[in-house]
Tab-separated table of C-alpha atoms and ligand atoms in Angstrom:
chain	number	residue	atom	x	y	z
A	14	UNK	CA	107.193	107.965	94.649
A	15	UNK	CA	106.096	110.994	93.278
A	16	UNK	CA	102.672	110.805	91.757
A	17	UNK	CA	103.056	108.463	88.045
A	18	UNK	CA	102.793	111.471	85.129
A	19	UNK	CA	100.296	110.247	81.933
A	20	UNK	CA	102.383	110.109	79.180
A	21	UNK	CA	100.961	109.952	75.592
A	22	UNK	CA	102.486	109.195	72.353
A	23	UNK	CA	100.951	110.001	69.127
A	24	UNK	CA	101.681	107.915	65.832
A	25	UNK	CA	100.539	107.405	62.848
A	26	UNK	CA	97.752	105.530	63.489
A	27	UNK	CA	97.068	105.809	67.036
A	28	UNK	CA	97.845	107.141	70.297
A	29	UNK	CA	99.748	104.834	72.973
A	30	UNK	CA	99.101	105.904	76.602
A	31	UNK	CA	100.311	104.783	79.954
A	32	UNK	CA	100.781	106.192	83.749
A	33	UNK	CA	104.916	106.474	84.288
A	34	UNK	CA	106.789	107.116	87.258
A	35	UNK	CA	109.416	109.322	86.338
A	36	UNK	CA	111.956	108.606	89.411
A	37	UNK	CA	112.428	105.165	87.394
A	38	UNK	CA	111.082	105.578	83.984
A	39	UNK	CA	108.837	102.120	84.886
A	40	UNK	CA	105.349	102.040	83.579
A	41	UNK	CA	102.801	101.759	86.403
A	42	UNK	CA	100.204	100.180	84.074
A	43	UNK	CA	100.086	98.154	81.334
A	44	UNK	CA	99.955	100.614	78.229
A	45	UNK	CA	97.073	101.227	76.265
A	46	UNK	CA	96.131	102.610	72.625
A	47	UNK	CA	93.466	104.605	71.158
A	48	UNK	CA	93.089	104.646	67.405
A	49	UNK	CA	94.110	108.075	65.850
A	50	UNK	CA	91.044	110.317	65.265
A	51	UNK	CA	90.516	110.924	61.142
A	52	UNK	CA	90.829	113.289	60.189
A	53	UNK	CA	93.383	114.314	62.909
A	54	UNK	CA	92.535	117.842	63.722
A	55	UNK	CA	93.747	119.744	67.258
A	56	UNK	CA	90.080	119.462	68.285
A	57	UNK	CA	89.903	115.724	67.542
A	58	UNK	CA	93.063	115.108	69.157
A	59	UNK	CA	92.272	116.851	72.180
A	60	UNK	CA	89.300	114.574	72.501
A	61	UNK	CA	91.855	111.767	72.385
A	62	UNK	CA	94.042	112.963	74.743
A	63	UNK	CA	90.975	113.686	77.332
A	64	UNK	CA	89.658	109.790	76.549
A	65	UNK	CA	93.187	109.195	77.438
A	66	UNK	CA	93.317	111.476	80.885
A	67	UNK	CA	89.566	109.505	81.979
A	68	UNK	CA	90.986	106.269	81.100
A	69	UNK	CA	93.988	106.718	84.019
A	70	UNK	CA	92.271	109.268	86.037
A	71	UNK	CA	94.399	109.123	88.950
A	72	UNK	CA	97.087	111.216	86.914
A	73	UNK	CA	96.967	114.906	86.630
A	74	UNK	CA	100.150	116.019	85.189
A	75	UNK	CA	100.432	114.561	81.433
A	76	UNK	CA	103.320	114.717	78.555
A	77	UNK	CA	102.493	114.457	74.490
A	78	UNK	CA	105.249	113.152	72.593
A	79	UNK	CA	103.776	114.843	68.645
A	80	UNK	CA	104.900	113.422	65.779
A	81	UNK	CA	105.963	116.810	63.634
A	82	UNK	CA	107.590	120.322	64.994
A	83	UNK	CA	106.774	121.270	68.276
A	84	UNK	CA	108.072	124.837	69.043
A	85	UNK	CA	106.872	126.809	72.387
A	86	UNK	CA	103.796	124.782	71.831
A	87	UNK	CA	103.105	125.509	68.273
A	88	UNK	CA	103.125	123.229	65.782
A	89	UNK	CA	104.947	124.241	63.045
A	90	UNK	CA	105.364	120.341	60.842
A	91	UNK	CA	102.507	117.733	61.293
A	92	UNK	CA	103.137	115.308	58.091
A	93	UNK	CA	100.720	112.426	59.108
A	94	UNK	CA	98.375	114.651	60.655
A	95	UNK	CA	95.427	117.274	59.971
A	96	UNK	CA	97.095	120.012	58.285
A	97	UNK	CA	95.221	122.360	60.262
A	98	UNK	CA	97.454	121.810	63.129
A	99	UNK	CA	99.963	123.866	61.268
A	100	UNK	CA	100.492	127.439	63.328
A	101	UNK	CA	98.060	126.346	65.900
A	102	UNK	CA	99.219	126.607	69.546
A	103	UNK	CA	98.130	123.229	70.562
A	104	UNK	CA	100.149	123.262	74.121
A	105	UNK	CA	97.224	126.235	74.806
A	106	UNK	CA	94.388	123.521	74.052
A	107	UNK	CA	95.905	120.726	76.566
A	108	UNK	CA	97.027	122.711	79.496
A	109	UNK	CA	92.965	123.912	79.525
A	110	UNK	CA	92.677	119.950	80.562
A	111	UNK	CA	93.959	120.534	83.826
A	112	UNK	CA	96.314	122.930	86.221
A	113	UNK	CA	98.837	120.459	86.644
A	114	UNK	CA	101.848	121.219	84.564
A	115	UNK	CA	101.696	119.570	80.559
A	116	UNK	CA	104.385	118.877	78.137
A	117	UNK	CA	104.347	119.144	74.563
A	118	UNK	CA	107.387	117.833	72.296
A	119	UNK	CA	108.629	116.032	69.014
A	120	UNK	CA	107.870	112.475	70.019
A	121	UNK	CA	111.470	111.258	69.009
A	122	UNK	CA	112.783	114.148	71.326
A	123	UNK	CA	110.802	112.416	73.706
A	124	UNK	CA	112.361	109.259	72.985
A	125	UNK	CA	115.549	110.795	73.114
A	126	UNK	CA	115.065	111.886	76.613
A	127	UNK	CA	114.037	108.709	77.958
A	128	UNK	CA	116.993	107.052	76.605
A	129	UNK	CA	119.581	109.575	77.643
A	130	UNK	CA	117.643	109.184	81.476
A	131	UNK	CA	116.738	105.928	81.732
A	132	UNK	CA	117.923	103.694	78.466
A	133	UNK	CA	120.848	103.026	75.880
A	134	UNK	CA	121.538	107.205	75.605
A	135	UNK	CA	123.247	108.076	78.826
A	136	UNK	CA	126.964	107.930	77.545
A	137	UNK	CA	128.423	111.654	76.279
A	138	UNK	CA	129.469	112.094	72.906
A	139	UNK	CA	127.312	112.591	69.938
A	140	UNK	CA	124.069	110.384	70.230
A	141	UNK	CA	121.991	110.548	66.921
A	142	UNK	CA	118.591	108.220	68.045
A	143	UNK	CA	116.249	107.496	65.105
A	144	UNK	CA	112.728	105.849	65.141
A	145	UNK	CA	111.397	104.005	62.538
A	146	UNK	CA	107.608	104.115	62.319
A	147	UNK	CA	104.995	106.031	59.976
A	148	UNK	CA	107.811	108.437	59.313
A	149	UNK	CA	111.395	108.312	60.750
A	150	UNK	CA	112.214	110.776	63.759
A	151	UNK	CA	115.340	111.778	64.552
A	152	UNK	CA	117.087	113.726	67.768
A	153	UNK	CA	120.396	114.666	68.414
A	154	UNK	CA	122.357	114.376	71.847
A	155	UNK	CA	125.390	116.067	71.991
A	156	UNK	CA	127.293	115.396	75.705
A	157	UNK	CA	123.490	115.111	77.390
A	158	UNK	CA	122.120	117.813	75.842
A	159	UNK	CA	119.298	117.506	73.121
A	160	UNK	CA	119.245	119.591	70.199
A	161	UNK	CA	115.387	119.726	69.431
A	162	UNK	CA	113.156	119.402	66.526
A	163	UNK	CA	115.974	117.819	64.217
A	164	UNK	CA	114.164	116.175	61.098
A	165	UNK	CA	116.422	114.113	59.757
A	166	UNK	CA	113.707	111.694	58.228
A	167	UNK	CA	112.968	114.328	55.663
A	168	UNK	CA	116.984	114.212	54.504
A	169	UNK	CA	116.930	113.857	51.032
A	170	UNK	CA	118.665	110.734	49.410
A	171	UNK	CA	118.429	111.883	45.360
A	172	UNK	CA	114.859	112.514	44.884
A	173	UNK	CA	113.703	110.238	47.643
A	174	UNK	CA	113.310	111.546	51.217
A	175	UNK	CA	114.723	109.178	53.989
A	176	UNK	CA	110.917	108.220	55.456
A	177	UNK	CA	109.568	107.447	51.698
A	178	UNK	CA	113.050	104.656	51.807
A	179	UNK	CA	113.596	103.334	55.504
A	180	UNK	CA	110.386	103.851	57.522
A	181	UNK	CA	109.002	100.854	59.151
A	182	UNK	CA	105.745	100.756	57.235
A	183	UNK	CA	107.977	100.377	54.110
A	184	UNK	CA	108.819	97.289	54.624
A	185	UNK	CA	105.460	96.334	55.430
A	186	UNK	CA	103.722	98.082	52.381
A	187	UNK	CA	106.910	97.053	50.028
A	188	UNK	CA	106.458	93.579	51.584
A	189	UNK	CA	110.399	93.939	51.817
A	190	UNK	CA	112.236	91.328	53.309
A	191	UNK	CA	114.699	92.158	56.649
A	192	UNK	CA	117.837	92.357	54.224
A	193	UNK	CA	115.925	94.367	51.893
A	194	UNK	CA	114.775	96.960	54.083
A	195	UNK	CA	118.479	96.542	56.086
A	196	UNK	CA	120.173	97.629	52.965
A	197	UNK	CA	117.595	100.679	52.774
A	198	UNK	CA	117.978	101.588	56.235
A	199	UNK	CA	121.945	101.025	55.972
A	200	UNK	CA	121.906	103.721	53.145
A	201	UNK	CA	120.567	106.465	55.089
A	202	UNK	CA	122.613	105.226	58.093
A	203	UNK	CA	125.145	105.988	55.958
A	204	UNK	CA	124.627	109.125	55.067
A	205	UNK	CA	123.541	110.668	58.473
A	206	UNK	CA	126.736	109.296	59.962
A	207	UNK	CA	129.226	111.299	57.045
A	208	UNK	CA	127.200	114.326	57.838
A	209	UNK	CA	127.301	114.062	61.833
A	210	UNK	CA	130.053	111.439	63.104
A	211	UNK	CA	127.942	110.110	65.511
A	212	UNK	CA	129.472	107.899	68.414
A	213	UNK	CA	126.531	106.428	68.648
A	214	UNK	CA	123.003	104.655	67.030
A	215	UNK	CA	119.628	104.442	68.612
A	216	UNK	CA	116.944	102.711	66.711
A	217	UNK	CA	113.704	103.152	68.361
A	218	UNK	CA	110.371	102.649	67.367
A	219	UNK	CA	107.995	99.100	67.401
A	220	UNK	CA	110.695	97.922	64.723
A	221	UNK	CA	113.535	98.371	67.577
A	222	UNK	CA	112.244	94.871	68.759
A	223	UNK	CA	113.445	93.197	65.834
A	224	UNK	CA	116.525	94.610	65.565
A	225	UNK	CA	118.498	91.490	65.126
A	226	UNK	CA	116.759	90.784	61.907
A	227	UNK	CA	118.027	93.644	60.269
A	228	UNK	CA	121.399	94.362	62.527
A	229	UNK	CA	123.550	91.997	60.078
A	230	UNK	CA	122.862	94.576	57.073
A	231	UNK	CA	124.111	97.690	59.017
A	232	UNK	CA	127.777	98.856	58.311
A	233	UNK	CA	128.599	101.855	60.389
A	234	UNK	CA	131.797	102.979	62.237
A	235	UNK	CA	129.404	104.368	64.739
A	236	UNK	CA	127.989	101.737	67.665
A	237	UNK	CA	124.386	101.073	66.822
A	238	UNK	CA	121.781	99.359	69.212
A	239	UNK	CA	118.415	98.831	69.719
A	240	UNK	CA	116.379	102.059	72.394
A	241	UNK	CA	116.604	100.024	75.629
A	242	UNK	CA	112.979	101.388	76.325
A	243	UNK	CA	111.659	100.003	73.061
A	244	UNK	CA	108.559	101.871	71.508
A	245	UNK	CA	107.680	102.816	74.920
A	246	UNK	CA	110.507	105.367	74.879
A	247	UNK	CA	108.666	108.256	73.573
A	248	UNK	CA	105.384	107.809	75.945
A	249	UNK	CA	107.790	107.761	78.803
A	250	UNK	CA	110.008	110.530	77.804
A	251	UNK	CA	106.788	112.855	77.472
A	252	UNK	CA	105.713	112.237	80.841
A	253	UNK	CA	109.862	112.849	81.573
A	254	UNK	CA	109.402	116.092	80.178
A	255	UNK	CA	106.633	117.440	82.276
A	256	UNK	CA	108.771	117.241	85.172
A	257	UNK	CA	111.498	119.605	82.969
A	258	UNK	CA	108.605	121.948	82.222
A	259	UNK	CA	107.393	121.921	85.905
A	260	UNK	CA	110.785	123.427	87.055
B	308	BGC	C1	107.468	114.372	61.416
B	308	BGC	C2	108.765	114.162	62.550
B	308	BGC	C3	108.422	112.667	63.357
B	308	BGC	C4	108.713	111.713	62.770
B	308	BGC	C5	108.405	110.263	63.693
B	308	BGC	C6	107.872	112.641	60.454
B	308	BGC	O1	107.520	112.636	59.287
B	308	BGC	O2	108.206	115.208	60.150
B	308	BGC	O3	108.201	115.435	63.435
B	308	BGC	O4	108.851	112.431	64.478
B	308	BGC	O5	107.982	111.379	61.324
B	308	BGC	O6	106.780	110.204	63.986
């Protein structure tokens, strides 16, 4: 087995992290979490990453799934974090922590890499992965290739952004029943289906564990399944991305 790689998934309220065997996608120790620093600036988040690394100090290489747009290490959108991150080359900061390979990529893209390799997304065709959490993340895969940085969670449905309609946090904040929430999600996914005609839709994020509770509300032509790696898909994919960054 190769040295495990530390996978870190930055979410809207916490960082979740674990060492990952990138040959199998298995965690080599249970995942842990740290609260998101407030405000979540580049410096504060770097400190959190340093803390995650010190908890699993045997892992050298690490990857970070980030809840925003990342291009060549530079953050260009971070709706749930401190605005000062926008325009910041955070990958250079992360690389200062180690001489080993480091990856930084969008959180939903990370989840898609993991599901393609080890989970529900290995088939050919057009696959749309949607993560439902504080926001809505999206990843588009065509025949095993990922189109990075799609931001379909910000699609407008009338005057409402999709993530204000159907993110997982909207269900709890508005105290919606599973049927009410499922109807909102169906409205959003129907629109995505109209635009992209995917063969398969994968639902990720913590809510994927409750997939059966809202599945009956979803009326789509595409097959629709929960992420096989559940809420760990993001951190597993972040670890996996470092093996791609190293090549
Ligand atoms: C961000 C995406 C991210 C998603 C899930 C959205 O608000 O714009 O980049 O993937 O939240 O964290």
